[in-house]
Short mmCIF file of C-alpha atoms in Angstrom, two decimals:
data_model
loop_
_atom_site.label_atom_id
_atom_site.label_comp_id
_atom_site.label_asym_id
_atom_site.label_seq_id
_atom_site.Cartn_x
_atom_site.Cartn_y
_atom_site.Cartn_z
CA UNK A 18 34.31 36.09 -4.80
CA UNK A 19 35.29 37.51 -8.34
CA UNK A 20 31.67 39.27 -8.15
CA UNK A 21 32.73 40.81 -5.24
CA UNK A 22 32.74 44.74 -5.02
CA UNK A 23 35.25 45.06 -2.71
CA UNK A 24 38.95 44.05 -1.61
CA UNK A 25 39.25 40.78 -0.41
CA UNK A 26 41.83 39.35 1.92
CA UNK A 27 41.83 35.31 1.62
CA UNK A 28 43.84 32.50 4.08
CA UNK A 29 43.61 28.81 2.65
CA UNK A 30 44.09 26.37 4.83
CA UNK A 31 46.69 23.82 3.24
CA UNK A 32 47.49 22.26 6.67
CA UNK A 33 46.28 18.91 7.62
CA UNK A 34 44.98 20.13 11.26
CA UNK A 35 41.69 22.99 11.53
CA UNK A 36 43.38 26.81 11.90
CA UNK A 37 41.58 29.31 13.72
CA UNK A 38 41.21 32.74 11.93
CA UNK A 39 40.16 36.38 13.76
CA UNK A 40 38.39 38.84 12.02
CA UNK A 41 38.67 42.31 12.20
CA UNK A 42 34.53 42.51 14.45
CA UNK A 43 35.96 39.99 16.47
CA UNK A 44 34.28 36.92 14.73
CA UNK A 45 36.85 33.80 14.71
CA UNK A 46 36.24 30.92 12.06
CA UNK A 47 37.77 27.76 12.51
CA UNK A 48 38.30 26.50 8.74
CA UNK A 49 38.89 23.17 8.67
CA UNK A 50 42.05 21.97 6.09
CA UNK A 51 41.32 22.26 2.47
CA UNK A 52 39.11 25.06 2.64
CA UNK A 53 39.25 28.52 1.82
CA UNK A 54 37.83 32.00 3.30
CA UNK A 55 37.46 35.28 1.86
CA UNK A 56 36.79 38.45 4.13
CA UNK A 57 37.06 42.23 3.71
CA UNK A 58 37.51 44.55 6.83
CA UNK A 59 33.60 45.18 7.14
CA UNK A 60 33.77 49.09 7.00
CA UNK A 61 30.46 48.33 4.71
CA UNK A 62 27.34 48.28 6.37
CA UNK A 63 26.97 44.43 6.21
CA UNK A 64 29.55 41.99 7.00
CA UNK A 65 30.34 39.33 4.19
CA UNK A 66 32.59 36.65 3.91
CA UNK A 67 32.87 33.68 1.37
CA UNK A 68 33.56 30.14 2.06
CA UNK A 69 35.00 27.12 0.24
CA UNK A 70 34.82 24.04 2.24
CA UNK A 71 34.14 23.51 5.76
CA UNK A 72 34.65 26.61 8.93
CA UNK A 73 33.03 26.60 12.66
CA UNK A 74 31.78 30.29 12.99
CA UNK A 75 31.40 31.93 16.32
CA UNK A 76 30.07 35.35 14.84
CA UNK A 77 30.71 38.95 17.02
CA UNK A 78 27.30 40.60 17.79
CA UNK A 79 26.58 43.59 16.15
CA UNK A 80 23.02 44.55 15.70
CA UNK A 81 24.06 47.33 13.07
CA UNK A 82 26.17 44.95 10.71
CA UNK A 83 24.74 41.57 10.07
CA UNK A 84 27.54 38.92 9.23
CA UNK A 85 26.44 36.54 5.63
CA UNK A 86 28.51 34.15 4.58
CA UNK A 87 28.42 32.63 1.09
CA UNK A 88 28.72 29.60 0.78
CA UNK A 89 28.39 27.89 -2.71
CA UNK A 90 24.89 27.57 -3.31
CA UNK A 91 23.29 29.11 -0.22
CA UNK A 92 23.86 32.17 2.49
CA UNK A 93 24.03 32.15 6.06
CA UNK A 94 22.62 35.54 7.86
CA UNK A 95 23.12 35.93 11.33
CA UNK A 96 23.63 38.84 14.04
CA UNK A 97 25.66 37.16 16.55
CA UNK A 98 25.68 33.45 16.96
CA UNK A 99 28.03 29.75 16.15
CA UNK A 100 27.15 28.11 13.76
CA UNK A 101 28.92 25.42 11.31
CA UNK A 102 28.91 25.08 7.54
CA UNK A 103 30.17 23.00 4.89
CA UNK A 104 30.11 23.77 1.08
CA UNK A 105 31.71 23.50 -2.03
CA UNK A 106 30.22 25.11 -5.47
CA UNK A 107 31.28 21.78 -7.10
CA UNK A 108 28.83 19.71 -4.79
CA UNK A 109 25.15 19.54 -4.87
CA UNK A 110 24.17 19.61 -1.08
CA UNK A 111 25.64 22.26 1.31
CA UNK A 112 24.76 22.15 5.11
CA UNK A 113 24.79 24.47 8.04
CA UNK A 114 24.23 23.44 11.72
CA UNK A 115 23.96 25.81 14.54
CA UNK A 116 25.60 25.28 17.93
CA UNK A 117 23.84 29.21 19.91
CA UNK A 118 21.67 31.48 18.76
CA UNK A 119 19.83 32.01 15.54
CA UNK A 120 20.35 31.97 11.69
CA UNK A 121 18.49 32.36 8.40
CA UNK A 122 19.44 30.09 5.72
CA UNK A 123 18.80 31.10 1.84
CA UNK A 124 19.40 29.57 -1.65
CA UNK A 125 20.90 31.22 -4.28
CA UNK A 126 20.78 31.98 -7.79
CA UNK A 127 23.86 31.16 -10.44
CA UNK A 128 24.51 35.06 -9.57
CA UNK A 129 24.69 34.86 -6.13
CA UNK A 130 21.09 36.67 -4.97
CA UNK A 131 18.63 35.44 -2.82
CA UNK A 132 15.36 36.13 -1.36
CA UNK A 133 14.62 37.60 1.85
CA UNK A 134 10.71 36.07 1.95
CA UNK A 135 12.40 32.32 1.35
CA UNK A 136 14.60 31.84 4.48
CA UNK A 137 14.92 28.90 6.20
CA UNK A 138 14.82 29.69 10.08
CA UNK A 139 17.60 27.43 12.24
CA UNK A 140 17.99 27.75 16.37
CA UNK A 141 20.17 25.79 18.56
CA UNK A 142 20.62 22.13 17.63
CA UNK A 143 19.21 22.28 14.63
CA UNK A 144 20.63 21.52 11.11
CA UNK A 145 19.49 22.04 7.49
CA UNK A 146 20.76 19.95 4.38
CA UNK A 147 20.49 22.17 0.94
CA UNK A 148 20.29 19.93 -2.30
CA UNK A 149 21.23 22.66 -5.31
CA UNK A 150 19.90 19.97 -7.75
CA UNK A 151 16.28 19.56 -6.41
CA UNK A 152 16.12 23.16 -4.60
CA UNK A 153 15.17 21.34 -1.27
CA UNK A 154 15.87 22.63 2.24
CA UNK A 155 15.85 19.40 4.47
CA UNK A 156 15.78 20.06 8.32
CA UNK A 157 16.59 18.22 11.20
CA UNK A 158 18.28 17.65 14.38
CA UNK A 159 22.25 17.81 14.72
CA UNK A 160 24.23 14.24 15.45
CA UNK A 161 25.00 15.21 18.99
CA UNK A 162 22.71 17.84 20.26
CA UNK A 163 24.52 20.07 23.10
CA UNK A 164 22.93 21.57 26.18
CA UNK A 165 22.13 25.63 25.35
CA UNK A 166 25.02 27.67 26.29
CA UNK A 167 22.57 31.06 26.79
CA UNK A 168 21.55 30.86 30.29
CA UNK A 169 24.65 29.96 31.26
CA UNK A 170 23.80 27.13 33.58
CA UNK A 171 24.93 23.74 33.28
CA UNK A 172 22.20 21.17 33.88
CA UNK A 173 23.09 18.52 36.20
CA UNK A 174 20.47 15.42 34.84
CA UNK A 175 20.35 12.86 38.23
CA UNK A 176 16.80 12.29 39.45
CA UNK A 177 15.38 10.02 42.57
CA UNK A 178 11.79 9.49 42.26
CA UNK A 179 10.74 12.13 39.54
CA UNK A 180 8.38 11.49 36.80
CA UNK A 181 9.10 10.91 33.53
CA UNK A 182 7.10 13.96 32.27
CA UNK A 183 9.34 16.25 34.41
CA UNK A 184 12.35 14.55 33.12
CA UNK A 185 11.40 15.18 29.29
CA UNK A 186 10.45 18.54 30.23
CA UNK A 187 14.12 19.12 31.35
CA UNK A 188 15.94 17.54 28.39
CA UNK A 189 13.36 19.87 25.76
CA UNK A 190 14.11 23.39 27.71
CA UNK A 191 18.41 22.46 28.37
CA UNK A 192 18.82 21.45 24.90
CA UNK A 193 16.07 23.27 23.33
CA UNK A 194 13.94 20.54 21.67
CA UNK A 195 10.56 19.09 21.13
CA UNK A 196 9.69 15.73 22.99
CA UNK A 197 6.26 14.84 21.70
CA UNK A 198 5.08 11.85 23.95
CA UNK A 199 1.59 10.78 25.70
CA UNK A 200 1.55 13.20 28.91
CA UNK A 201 -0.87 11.24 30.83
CA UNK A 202 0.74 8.07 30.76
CA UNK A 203 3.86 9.12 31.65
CA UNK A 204 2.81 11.50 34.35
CA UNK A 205 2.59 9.12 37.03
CA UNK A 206 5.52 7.29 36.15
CA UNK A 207 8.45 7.94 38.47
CA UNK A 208 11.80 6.55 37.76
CA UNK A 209 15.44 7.20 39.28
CA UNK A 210 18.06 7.64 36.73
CA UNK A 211 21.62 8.85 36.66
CA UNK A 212 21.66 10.27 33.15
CA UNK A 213 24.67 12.99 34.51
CA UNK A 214 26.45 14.29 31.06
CA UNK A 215 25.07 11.45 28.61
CA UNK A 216 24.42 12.64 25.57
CA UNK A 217 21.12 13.30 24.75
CA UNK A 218 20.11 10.63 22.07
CA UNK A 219 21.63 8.40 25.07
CA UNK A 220 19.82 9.20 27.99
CA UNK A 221 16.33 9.01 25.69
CA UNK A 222 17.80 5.44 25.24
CA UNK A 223 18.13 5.04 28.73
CA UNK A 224 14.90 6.78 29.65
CA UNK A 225 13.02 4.08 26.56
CA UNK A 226 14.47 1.26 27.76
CA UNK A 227 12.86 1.58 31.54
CA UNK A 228 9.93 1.91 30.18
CA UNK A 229 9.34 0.08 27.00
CA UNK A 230 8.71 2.92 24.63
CA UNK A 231 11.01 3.67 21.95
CA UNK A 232 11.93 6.87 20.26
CA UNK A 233 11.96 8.51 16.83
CA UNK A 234 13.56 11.64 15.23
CA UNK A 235 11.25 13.25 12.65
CA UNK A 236 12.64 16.68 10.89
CA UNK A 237 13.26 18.89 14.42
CA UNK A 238 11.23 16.52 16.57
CA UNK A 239 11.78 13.94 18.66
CA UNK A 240 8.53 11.31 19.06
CA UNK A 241 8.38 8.65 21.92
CA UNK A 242 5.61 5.95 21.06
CA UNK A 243 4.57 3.06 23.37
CA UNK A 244 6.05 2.70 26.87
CA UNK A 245 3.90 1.54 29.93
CA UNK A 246 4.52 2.26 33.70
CA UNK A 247 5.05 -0.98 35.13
CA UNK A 248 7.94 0.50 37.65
#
């Protein structure tokens, strides 16, 4: 912020509850209390905020301005998407977890710069950690992964008689994941399940427990070992 080359209005939030805040482009940013957001009126031709703390982005589109935001050791570039990010410049790790669309994640230098060849890409449901100690970008798979909001259709998950396969295949494409499992065993194996608006990791716990297999998360990937169709 005291780099910055330009006017800077800031709002702190010194509540106890989150405050929503509407930018000029139409971008709102719920900052969460304690933190602290810095923002111009993006007549430049990129549009840069910085944050202290913790804010929920849902970012305007605007193909001719993309929208950074700085955030202690790293930056967030998008074009129009929500995302959420927490960071201090007093604490090693930063994170940023995306709810729609897509985002490029960078690490910066004690000045602030990054480099364009070293992003980190993020889509829906997907989160990356940031140590500033080690230099590490650690990705993975957000707590509670939500169905995809582009299409705008709500999958409805009840199922008489349908294969397992065909039931994985749903939960990768409405919450836009990767179930890696063994296709031909589970091709054959029909079950009928209720799974309605479980959460995800819940109705894989569900689906597991019919038949035997369990499940594992590894980086952006989900992995479903053993199982047998016994039904």
């Amino acid at each position: 912020v005291s780099r910055a080359e330009i006017s800077l209005s800031e709002k702190v939030n010194t509540t106890k509850t989150q405050q929503t805040i509407l930018l000029k482009d139409g971008t709102t940013v719920k900052l969460k209390p304690g933190s602290k957001l810095s923002y111009s009126d993006f007549s430049a031709n990129q549009r840069v905020v910085y944050l202290k703390g913790e804010g929920f982005f849902d970012v305007a589109k605007d193909s001719s301005k993309p929208f950074l935001v700085y955030a202690g050791h790293i930056v967030v570039r998008v074009i129009g998407t929500s995302f959420n990010v927490v960071s201090n410049p007093e604490k090693a790790t930063s994170n940023v977890s995306v709810t729609s669309g897509k985002v490029m994640v960078y690490a910066t230098d004690k000045l602030g710069n990054y480099k364009e060849a070293r992003a980190v890409y993020l889509s829906p449901n997907q989160k990356v950690v940031f140590d500033a100690n080690t230099k590490v970008f650690e990705k993975g798979l957000v707590a509670q992964p939500l169905q995809l909001t582009e299409t705008g259709v709500t999958k409805e998950f009840y199922y008489t008689n349908t294969s397992i396969n065909s039931i994985l295949d749903d939960l990768e494409t409405a919450y836009g994941v990767t179930i890696r499992r063994n296709n031909t065993l589970f091709e054959s194996c029909n079950v009928t399940a209720p799974l309605g608006d479980l959460p995800l990791f819940r109705k894989l716990d569900i689906i597991c427990q019919t038949i035997g297999a369990t499940y594992e998360v590894f980086g952006t990937e989900i992995v479903i070992s053993g199982g047998a169709c016994n039904l």
